[in-house]
Tab-separated table of C-alpha atoms in Angstrom:
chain	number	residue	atom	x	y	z
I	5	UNK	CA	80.346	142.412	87.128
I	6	UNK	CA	82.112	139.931	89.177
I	7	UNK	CA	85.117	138.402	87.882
I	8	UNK	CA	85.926	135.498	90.638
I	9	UNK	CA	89.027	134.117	91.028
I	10	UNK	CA	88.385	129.821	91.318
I	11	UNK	CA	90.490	127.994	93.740
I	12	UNK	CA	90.099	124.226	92.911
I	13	UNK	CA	91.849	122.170	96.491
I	14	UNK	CA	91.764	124.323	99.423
I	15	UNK	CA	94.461	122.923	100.979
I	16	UNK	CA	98.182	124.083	102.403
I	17	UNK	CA	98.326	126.048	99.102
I	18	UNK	CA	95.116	126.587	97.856
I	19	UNK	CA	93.565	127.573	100.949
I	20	UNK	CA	96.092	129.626	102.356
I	21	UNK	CA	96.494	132.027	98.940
I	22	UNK	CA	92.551	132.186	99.164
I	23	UNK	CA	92.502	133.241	102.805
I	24	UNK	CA	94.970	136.224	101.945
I	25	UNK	CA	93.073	136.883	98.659
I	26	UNK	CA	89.795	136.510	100.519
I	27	UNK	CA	90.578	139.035	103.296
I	28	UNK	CA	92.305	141.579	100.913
I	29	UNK	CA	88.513	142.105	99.266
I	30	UNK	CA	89.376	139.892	96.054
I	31	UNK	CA	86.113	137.721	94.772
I	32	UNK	CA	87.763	134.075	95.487
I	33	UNK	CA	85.536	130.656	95.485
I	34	UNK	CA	87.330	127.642	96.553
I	35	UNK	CA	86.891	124.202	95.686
I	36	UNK	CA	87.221	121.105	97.684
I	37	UNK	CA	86.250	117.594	97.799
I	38	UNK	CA	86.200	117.726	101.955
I	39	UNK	CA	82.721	118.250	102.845
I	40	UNK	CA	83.708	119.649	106.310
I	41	UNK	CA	86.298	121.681	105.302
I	42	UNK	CA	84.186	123.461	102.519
I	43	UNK	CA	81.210	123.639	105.147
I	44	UNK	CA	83.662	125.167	108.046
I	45	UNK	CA	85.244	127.810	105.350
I	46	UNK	CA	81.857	129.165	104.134
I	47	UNK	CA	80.480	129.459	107.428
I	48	UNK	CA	83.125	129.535	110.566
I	49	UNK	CA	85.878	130.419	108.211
I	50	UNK	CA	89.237	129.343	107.392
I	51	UNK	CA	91.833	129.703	109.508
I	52	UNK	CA	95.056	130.516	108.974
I	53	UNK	CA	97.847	129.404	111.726
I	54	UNK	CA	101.408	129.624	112.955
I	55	UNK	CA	104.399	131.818	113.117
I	56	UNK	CA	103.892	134.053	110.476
I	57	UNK	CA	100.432	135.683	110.765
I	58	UNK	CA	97.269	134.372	112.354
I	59	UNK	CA	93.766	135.104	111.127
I	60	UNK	CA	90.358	133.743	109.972
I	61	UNK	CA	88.563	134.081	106.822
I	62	UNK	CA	85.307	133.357	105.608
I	63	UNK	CA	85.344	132.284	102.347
I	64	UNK	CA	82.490	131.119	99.704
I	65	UNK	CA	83.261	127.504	99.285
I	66	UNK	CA	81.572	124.519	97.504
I	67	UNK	CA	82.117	121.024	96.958
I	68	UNK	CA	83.065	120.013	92.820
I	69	UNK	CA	79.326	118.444	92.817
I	70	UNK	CA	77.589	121.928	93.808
I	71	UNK	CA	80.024	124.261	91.473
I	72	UNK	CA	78.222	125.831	88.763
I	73	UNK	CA	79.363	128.598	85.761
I	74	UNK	CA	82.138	129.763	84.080
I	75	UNK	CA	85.562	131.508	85.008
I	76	UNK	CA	88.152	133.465	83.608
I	77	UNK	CA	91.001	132.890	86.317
I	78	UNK	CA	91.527	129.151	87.713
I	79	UNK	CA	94.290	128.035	90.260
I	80	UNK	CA	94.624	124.751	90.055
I	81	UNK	CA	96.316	123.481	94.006
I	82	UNK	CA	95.576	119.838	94.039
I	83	UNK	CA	97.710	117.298	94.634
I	84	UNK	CA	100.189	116.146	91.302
I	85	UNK	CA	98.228	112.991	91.189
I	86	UNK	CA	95.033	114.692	90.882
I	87	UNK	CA	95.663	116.585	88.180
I	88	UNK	CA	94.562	115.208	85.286
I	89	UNK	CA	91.283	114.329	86.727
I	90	UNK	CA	90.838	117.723	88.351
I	91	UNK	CA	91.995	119.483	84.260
I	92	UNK	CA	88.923	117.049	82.892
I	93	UNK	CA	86.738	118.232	85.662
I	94	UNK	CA	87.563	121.856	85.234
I	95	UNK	CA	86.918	122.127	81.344
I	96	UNK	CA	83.262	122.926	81.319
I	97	UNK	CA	83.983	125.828	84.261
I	98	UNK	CA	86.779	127.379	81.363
I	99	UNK	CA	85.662	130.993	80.517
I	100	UNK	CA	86.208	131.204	76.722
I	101	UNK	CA	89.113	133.835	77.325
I	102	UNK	CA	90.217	131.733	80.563
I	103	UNK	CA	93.245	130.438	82.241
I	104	UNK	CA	94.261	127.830	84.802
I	105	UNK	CA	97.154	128.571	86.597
I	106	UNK	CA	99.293	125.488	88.578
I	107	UNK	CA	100.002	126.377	91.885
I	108	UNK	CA	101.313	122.889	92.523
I	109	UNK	CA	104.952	121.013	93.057
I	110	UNK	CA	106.193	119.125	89.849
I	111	UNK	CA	105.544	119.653	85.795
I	112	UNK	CA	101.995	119.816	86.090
I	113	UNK	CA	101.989	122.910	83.577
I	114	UNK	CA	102.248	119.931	80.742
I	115	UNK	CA	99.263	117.455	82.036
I	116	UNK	CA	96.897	121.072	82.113
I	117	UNK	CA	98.042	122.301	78.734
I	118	UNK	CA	97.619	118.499	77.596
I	119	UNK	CA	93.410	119.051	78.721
I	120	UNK	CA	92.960	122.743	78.197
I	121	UNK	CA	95.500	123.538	75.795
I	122	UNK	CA	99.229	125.703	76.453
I	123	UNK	CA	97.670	128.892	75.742
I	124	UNK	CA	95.298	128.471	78.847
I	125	UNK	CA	97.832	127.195	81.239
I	126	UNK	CA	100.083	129.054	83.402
I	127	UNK	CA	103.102	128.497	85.770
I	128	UNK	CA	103.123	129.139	89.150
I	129	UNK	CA	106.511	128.402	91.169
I	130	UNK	CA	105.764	127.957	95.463
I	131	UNK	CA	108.073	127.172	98.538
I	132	UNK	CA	106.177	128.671	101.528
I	133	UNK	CA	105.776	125.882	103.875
I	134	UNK	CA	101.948	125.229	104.911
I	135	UNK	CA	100.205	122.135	105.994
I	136	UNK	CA	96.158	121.261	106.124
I	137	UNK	CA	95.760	119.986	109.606
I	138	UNK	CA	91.912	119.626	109.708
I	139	UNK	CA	88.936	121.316	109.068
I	140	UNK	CA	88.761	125.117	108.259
I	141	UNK	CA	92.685	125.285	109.647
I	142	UNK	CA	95.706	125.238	107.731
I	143	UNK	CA	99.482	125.999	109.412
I	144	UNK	CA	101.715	128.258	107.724
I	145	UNK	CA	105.159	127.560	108.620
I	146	UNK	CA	107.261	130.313	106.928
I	147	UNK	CA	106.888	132.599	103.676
I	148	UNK	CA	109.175	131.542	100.707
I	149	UNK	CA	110.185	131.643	96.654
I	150	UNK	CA	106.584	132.403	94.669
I	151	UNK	CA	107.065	133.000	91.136
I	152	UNK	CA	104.628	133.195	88.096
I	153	UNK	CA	105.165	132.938	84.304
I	154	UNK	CA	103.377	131.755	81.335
I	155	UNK	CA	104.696	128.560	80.044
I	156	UNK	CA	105.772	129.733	76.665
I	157	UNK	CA	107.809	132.560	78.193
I	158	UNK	CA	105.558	135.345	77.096
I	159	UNK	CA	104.672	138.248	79.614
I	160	UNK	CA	100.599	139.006	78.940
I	161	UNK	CA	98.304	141.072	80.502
I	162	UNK	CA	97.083	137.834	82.463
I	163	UNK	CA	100.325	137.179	83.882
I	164	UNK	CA	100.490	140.847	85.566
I	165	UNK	CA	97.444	140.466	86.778
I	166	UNK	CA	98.017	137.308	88.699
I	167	UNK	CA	101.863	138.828	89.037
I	168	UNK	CA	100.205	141.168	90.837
I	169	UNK	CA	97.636	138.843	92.830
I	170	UNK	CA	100.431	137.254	94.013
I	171	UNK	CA	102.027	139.932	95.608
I	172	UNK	CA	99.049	140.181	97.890
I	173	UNK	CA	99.974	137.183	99.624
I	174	UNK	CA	103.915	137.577	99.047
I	175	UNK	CA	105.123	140.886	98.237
I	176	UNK	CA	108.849	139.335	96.615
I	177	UNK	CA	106.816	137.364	94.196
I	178	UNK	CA	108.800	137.303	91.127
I	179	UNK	CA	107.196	137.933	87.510
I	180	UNK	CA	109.319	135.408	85.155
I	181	UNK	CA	109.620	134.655	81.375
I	182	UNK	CA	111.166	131.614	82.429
I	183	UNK	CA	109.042	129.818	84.796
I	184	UNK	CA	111.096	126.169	83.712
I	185	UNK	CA	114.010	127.184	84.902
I	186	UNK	CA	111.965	127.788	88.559
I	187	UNK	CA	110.542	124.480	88.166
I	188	UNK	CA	113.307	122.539	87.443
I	189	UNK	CA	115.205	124.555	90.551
I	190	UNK	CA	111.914	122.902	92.625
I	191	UNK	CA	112.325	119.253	91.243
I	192	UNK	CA	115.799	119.520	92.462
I	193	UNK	CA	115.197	120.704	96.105
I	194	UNK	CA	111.683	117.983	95.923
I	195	UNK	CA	113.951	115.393	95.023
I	196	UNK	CA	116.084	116.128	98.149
I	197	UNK	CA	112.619	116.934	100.570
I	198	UNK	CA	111.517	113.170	99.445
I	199	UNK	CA	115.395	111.538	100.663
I	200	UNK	CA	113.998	113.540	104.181
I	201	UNK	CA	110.405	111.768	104.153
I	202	UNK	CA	111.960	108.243	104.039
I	203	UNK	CA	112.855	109.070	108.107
I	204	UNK	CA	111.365	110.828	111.124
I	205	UNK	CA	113.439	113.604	111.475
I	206	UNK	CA	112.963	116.797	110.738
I	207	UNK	CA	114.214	118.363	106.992
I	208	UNK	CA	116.926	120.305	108.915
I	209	UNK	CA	117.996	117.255	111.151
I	210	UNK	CA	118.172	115.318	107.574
I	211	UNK	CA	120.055	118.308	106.008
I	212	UNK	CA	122.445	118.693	109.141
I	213	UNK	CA	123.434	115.353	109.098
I	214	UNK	CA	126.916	115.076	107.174
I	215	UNK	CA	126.715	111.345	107.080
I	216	UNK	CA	123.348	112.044	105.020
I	217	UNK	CA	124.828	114.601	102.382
I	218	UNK	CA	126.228	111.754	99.768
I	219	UNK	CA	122.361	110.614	98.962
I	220	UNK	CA	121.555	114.991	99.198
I	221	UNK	CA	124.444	115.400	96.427
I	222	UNK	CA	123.473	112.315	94.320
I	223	UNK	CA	119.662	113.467	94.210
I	224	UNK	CA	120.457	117.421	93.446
I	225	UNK	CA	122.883	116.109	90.573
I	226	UNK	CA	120.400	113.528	88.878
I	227	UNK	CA	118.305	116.479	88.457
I	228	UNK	CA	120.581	118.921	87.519
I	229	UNK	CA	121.806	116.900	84.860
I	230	UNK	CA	118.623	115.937	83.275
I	231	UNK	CA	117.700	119.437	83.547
I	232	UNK	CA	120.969	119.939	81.422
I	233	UNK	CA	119.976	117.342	78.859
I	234	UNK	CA	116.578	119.341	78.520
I	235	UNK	CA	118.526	122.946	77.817
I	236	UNK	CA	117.364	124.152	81.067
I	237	UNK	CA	119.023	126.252	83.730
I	238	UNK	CA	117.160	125.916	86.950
I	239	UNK	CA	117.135	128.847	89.116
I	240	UNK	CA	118.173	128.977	92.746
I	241	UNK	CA	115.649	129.834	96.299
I	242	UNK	CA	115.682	129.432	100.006
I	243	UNK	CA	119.172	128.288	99.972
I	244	UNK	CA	119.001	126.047	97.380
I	245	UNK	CA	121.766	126.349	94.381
I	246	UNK	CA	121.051	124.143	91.415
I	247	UNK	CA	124.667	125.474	89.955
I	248	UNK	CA	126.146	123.226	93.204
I	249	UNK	CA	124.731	120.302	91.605
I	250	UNK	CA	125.595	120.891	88.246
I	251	UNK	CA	127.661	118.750	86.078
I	252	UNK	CA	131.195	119.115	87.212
I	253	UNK	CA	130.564	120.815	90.286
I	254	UNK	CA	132.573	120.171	93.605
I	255	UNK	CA	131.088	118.637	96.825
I	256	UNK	CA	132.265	121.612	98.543
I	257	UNK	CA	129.979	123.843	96.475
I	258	UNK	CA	127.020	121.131	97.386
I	259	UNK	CA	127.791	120.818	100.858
I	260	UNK	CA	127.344	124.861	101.120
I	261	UNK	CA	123.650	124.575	99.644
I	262	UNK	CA	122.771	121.677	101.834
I	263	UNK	CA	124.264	123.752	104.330
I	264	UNK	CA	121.903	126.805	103.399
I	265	UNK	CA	119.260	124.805	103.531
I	266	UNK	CA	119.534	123.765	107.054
I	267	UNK	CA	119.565	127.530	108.009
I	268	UNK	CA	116.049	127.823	105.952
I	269	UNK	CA	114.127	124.444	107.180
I	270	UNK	CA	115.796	125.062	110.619
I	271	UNK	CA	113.371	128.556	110.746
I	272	UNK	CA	110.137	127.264	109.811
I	273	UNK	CA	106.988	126.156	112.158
I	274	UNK	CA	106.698	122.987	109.312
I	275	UNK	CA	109.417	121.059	110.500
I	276	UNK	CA	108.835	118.267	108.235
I	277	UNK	CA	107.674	118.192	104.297
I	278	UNK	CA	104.038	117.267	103.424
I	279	UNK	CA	105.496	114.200	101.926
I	280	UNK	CA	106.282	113.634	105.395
I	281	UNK	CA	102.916	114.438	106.674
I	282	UNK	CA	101.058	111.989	103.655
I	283	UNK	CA	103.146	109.527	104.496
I	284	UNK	CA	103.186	109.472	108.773
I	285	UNK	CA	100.201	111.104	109.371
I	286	UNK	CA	97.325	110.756	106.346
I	287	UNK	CA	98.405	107.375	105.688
I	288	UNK	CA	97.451	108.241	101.716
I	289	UNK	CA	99.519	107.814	98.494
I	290	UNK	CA	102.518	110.786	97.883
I	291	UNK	CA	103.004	113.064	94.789
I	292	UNK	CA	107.008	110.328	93.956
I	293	UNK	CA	105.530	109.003	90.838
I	294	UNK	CA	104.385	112.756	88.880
I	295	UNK	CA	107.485	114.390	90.544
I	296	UNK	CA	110.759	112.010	91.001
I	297	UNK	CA	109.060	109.217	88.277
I	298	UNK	CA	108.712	111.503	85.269
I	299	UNK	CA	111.951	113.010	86.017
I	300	UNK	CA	113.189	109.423	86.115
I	301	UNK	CA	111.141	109.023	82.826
I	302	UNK	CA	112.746	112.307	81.177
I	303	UNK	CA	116.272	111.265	82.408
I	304	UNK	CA	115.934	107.408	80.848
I	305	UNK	CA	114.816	109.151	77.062
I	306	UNK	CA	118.017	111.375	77.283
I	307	UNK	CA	120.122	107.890	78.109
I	308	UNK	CA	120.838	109.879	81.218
I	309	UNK	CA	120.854	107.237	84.451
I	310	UNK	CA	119.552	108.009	87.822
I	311	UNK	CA	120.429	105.265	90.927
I	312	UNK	CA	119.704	107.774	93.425
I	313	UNK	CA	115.815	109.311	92.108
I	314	UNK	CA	115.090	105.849	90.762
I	315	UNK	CA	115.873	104.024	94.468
I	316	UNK	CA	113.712	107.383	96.225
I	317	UNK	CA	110.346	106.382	94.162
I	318	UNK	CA	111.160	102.647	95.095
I	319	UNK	CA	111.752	103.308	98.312
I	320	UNK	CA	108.509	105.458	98.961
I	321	UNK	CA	106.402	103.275	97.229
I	322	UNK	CA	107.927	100.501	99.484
I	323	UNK	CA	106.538	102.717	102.669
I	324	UNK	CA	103.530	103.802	101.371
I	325	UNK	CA	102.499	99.847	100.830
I	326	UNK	CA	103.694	98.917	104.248
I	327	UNK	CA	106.981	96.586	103.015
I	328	UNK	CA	109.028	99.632	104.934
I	329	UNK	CA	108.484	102.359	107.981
I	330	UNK	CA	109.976	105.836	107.940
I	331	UNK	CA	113.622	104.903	109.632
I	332	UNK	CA	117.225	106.125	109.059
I	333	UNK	CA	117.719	102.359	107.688
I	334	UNK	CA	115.244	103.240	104.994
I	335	UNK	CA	117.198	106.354	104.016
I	336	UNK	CA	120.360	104.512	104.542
I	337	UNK	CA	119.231	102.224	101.753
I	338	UNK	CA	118.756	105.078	99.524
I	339	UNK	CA	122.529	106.224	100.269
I	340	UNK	CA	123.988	102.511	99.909
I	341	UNK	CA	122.091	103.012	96.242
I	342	UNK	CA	123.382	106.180	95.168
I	343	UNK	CA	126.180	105.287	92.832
C-alpha cells in the first residue's frame, strides 16, 4: 500500500526536497495555497534551477481545499508565521501513528507539538539556499547543513527513516539526538541574515564589510547568551561558530566566523536571504516576529537584555510598513543601537 510522504508549502524548501524525493521514486504529495504553482507542478512539473543541479519534476500536487485522507509522514515547510494555522489545518490529515516534521527556520518544533502533541513532532535543521521565483520554478543556490532529530532527543525508527529520506536530497545529512542545539546554532546565523535584509547588498557584501561586524558580533552574542540561559549549546555550520559568540569570547574569534561566512554566502547563486527577497521583491510580511521576537521574548524571561535583536525586529517591521527602505542608513541604525 502506499505510504505518501505530505509536503504542506511547496516552496524554496518544500518544493525543492519534493522534487529530489519525487524523482528518486518516493510517493510525495505537496501542498500549496498557489493555485498556479500546484497546477504547473502536477502537470508541467516543477522545476528545479541554478548552480547546483537542474531538472524538472512532475509532482502530484493539490491545493489545502482539494486534500483529502490521512498520512503517516508530514513535512511541514511553510513560512514561521503560518504555522500555527497550517498545525490546525493539518490535524484531521494526522495518521493515528503519524508525524509532522518542521522543515522550517525558527522554534517552530514548539507551536506543532503545542497542536499535535511532542510525540508527533519532529526537528528538522536546513541551510541550503533556495528561493521560489514563480510558478513551477524554484532556484537552488548552494547545498548546506540538513539535520534531523526528534525533539525529545530520542533516536526512533521514524527518525531513520526520514534520516535516511534526507540523505536523498543531501547525502551529509546529519542524524542528531540534539536537534536544539542545531536550532539554536540557526537562530544565531538568522539573527545575523536579518542585520543583511535591512540593506541591498548582498549577505557576503554585508559580511565583508568590517565597518558592519560590531552589529554581526552584537546579534551572534544576544543569541548565544540566551541560548546559555536556556542550557543549550548551539552547534556550528557553513562557517558559522556559535562558540565565537559565546559569553566571554574575543572579537577576534567573531571576526573569523563572520569571516567564514563570507567565504560560504560569497559561493552561492542566492546572493541575498529570503528575508531579503519578502521584503524587496514580494512586498509581504517576514518570519522577525516567530524568529528574532520570541528569542527577544525568551531572552526578557531570563532578565537577559538584547539592544541589538530587539532594534532588528523594530527595524524590519519599520520597512515592512513603509516608515523605512532597505539602505545602509537603516542598518547603520541597527549598529548605532547595539550597545
Amino acid at each position: 500500500m502506499a505510504d505518501p510522504i505530505l509536503i504542506w508549502g511547496a516552496g524554496a524548501i518544500g518544493g525543492t526536497l519534493g522534487a529530489y524525493w519525487a524523482r528518486a521514486g518516493e510517493d510525495v504529495l505537496l501542498v500549496d495555497i498557489v493555485p498556479d504553482h500546484v497546477e504547473k507542478c502536477r502537470t508541467q512539473g516543477l522545476s528545479i534551477t541554478g548552480p547546483v543541479e537542474e531538472f524538472t519534476q512532475v509532482i502530484p500536487a493539490v491545493t489545502p481545499q482539494e486534500l483529502t485522507g490521512t498520512f503517516r509522514r508530514i513535512v511541514l515547510a511553510v513560512k514561521a508565521q503560518a504555522t500555527a494555522a497550517a498545525a490546525q489545518a493539518l490535524k484531521p490529515h494526522l495518521a493515528g501513528d503519524g508525524f509532522i516534521l518542521s522543515a522550517q527556520n525558527g522554534l517552530n518544533e514548539l507551536e506543532i507539538a503545542e497542536t499535535v502533541g511532542a510525540k508527533r513532532t519532529m526537528g528538522c535543521f536546513v541551510n541550503f539556499a533556495a528561493d521560489w521565483h514563480g510558478p513551477g520554478e524554484i532556484l537552488f543556490g548552494n547545498r548546506g547543513a540538513v539535520v534531523v532529530g526528534e525533539i525529545d532527543g530520542t533516536i526512533r525508527e521514524r527518525t531513520q527513516e526520514m534520516h535516511r529520506l534526507l540523505r536523498v536530497f543531501e547525502p551529509d545529512a546529519v542524524l542528531t539526538d540534539d536537534i536544539w542545539a542545531w536550532l539554536w546554532g540557526k537562530l544565531g546565523y538568522g539573527a545575523m541574515l536579518f542585520g543583511t535584509a535591512l540593506t541591498n547588498d548582498s549577505m557576503a557584501e554585508n559580511f565583508a564589510d568590517p565597518a558592519r561586524r560590531p552589529a554581526w558580533r552584537a546579534l551572534g552574542r544576544e543569541v548565544m547568551a540566551v541560548a546559555a540561559a536556556r542550557g543549550v549549546s548551539p552547534n556550528g555550520f557553513n562557517g558559522f561558530d556559535p562558540a565565537a559568540f559565546a559569553p566571554g569570547a574575543t572579537d577576534a574569534a567573531a571576526d573569523a566566523s563572520i569571516a567564514a561566512l563570507v567565504e560560504f554566502t560569497g559561493k552561492t547563486a542566492k546572493t541575498h536571504t529570503g528575508i531579503w527577497r519578502d521584503l524587496a521583491v514580494r512586498k509581504r510580511k517576514t518570519e522577525v516576529d516567530q524568529q528574532i521576537g520570541k528569542i527577544v521574548e525568551l531572552a526578557r524571561e531570563a532578565g537577559i537584555e538584547t539592544p541589538a535583536l530587539s532594534a532588528v525586529v523594530d527595524l524590519i517591521h519599520d520597512i515592512e510598513e513603509g516608515r523605512r527602505v532597505q539602505s545602509l542608513e537603516t542598518l547603520r541604525e541597527l549598529i548605532a543601537r547595539c550597545g
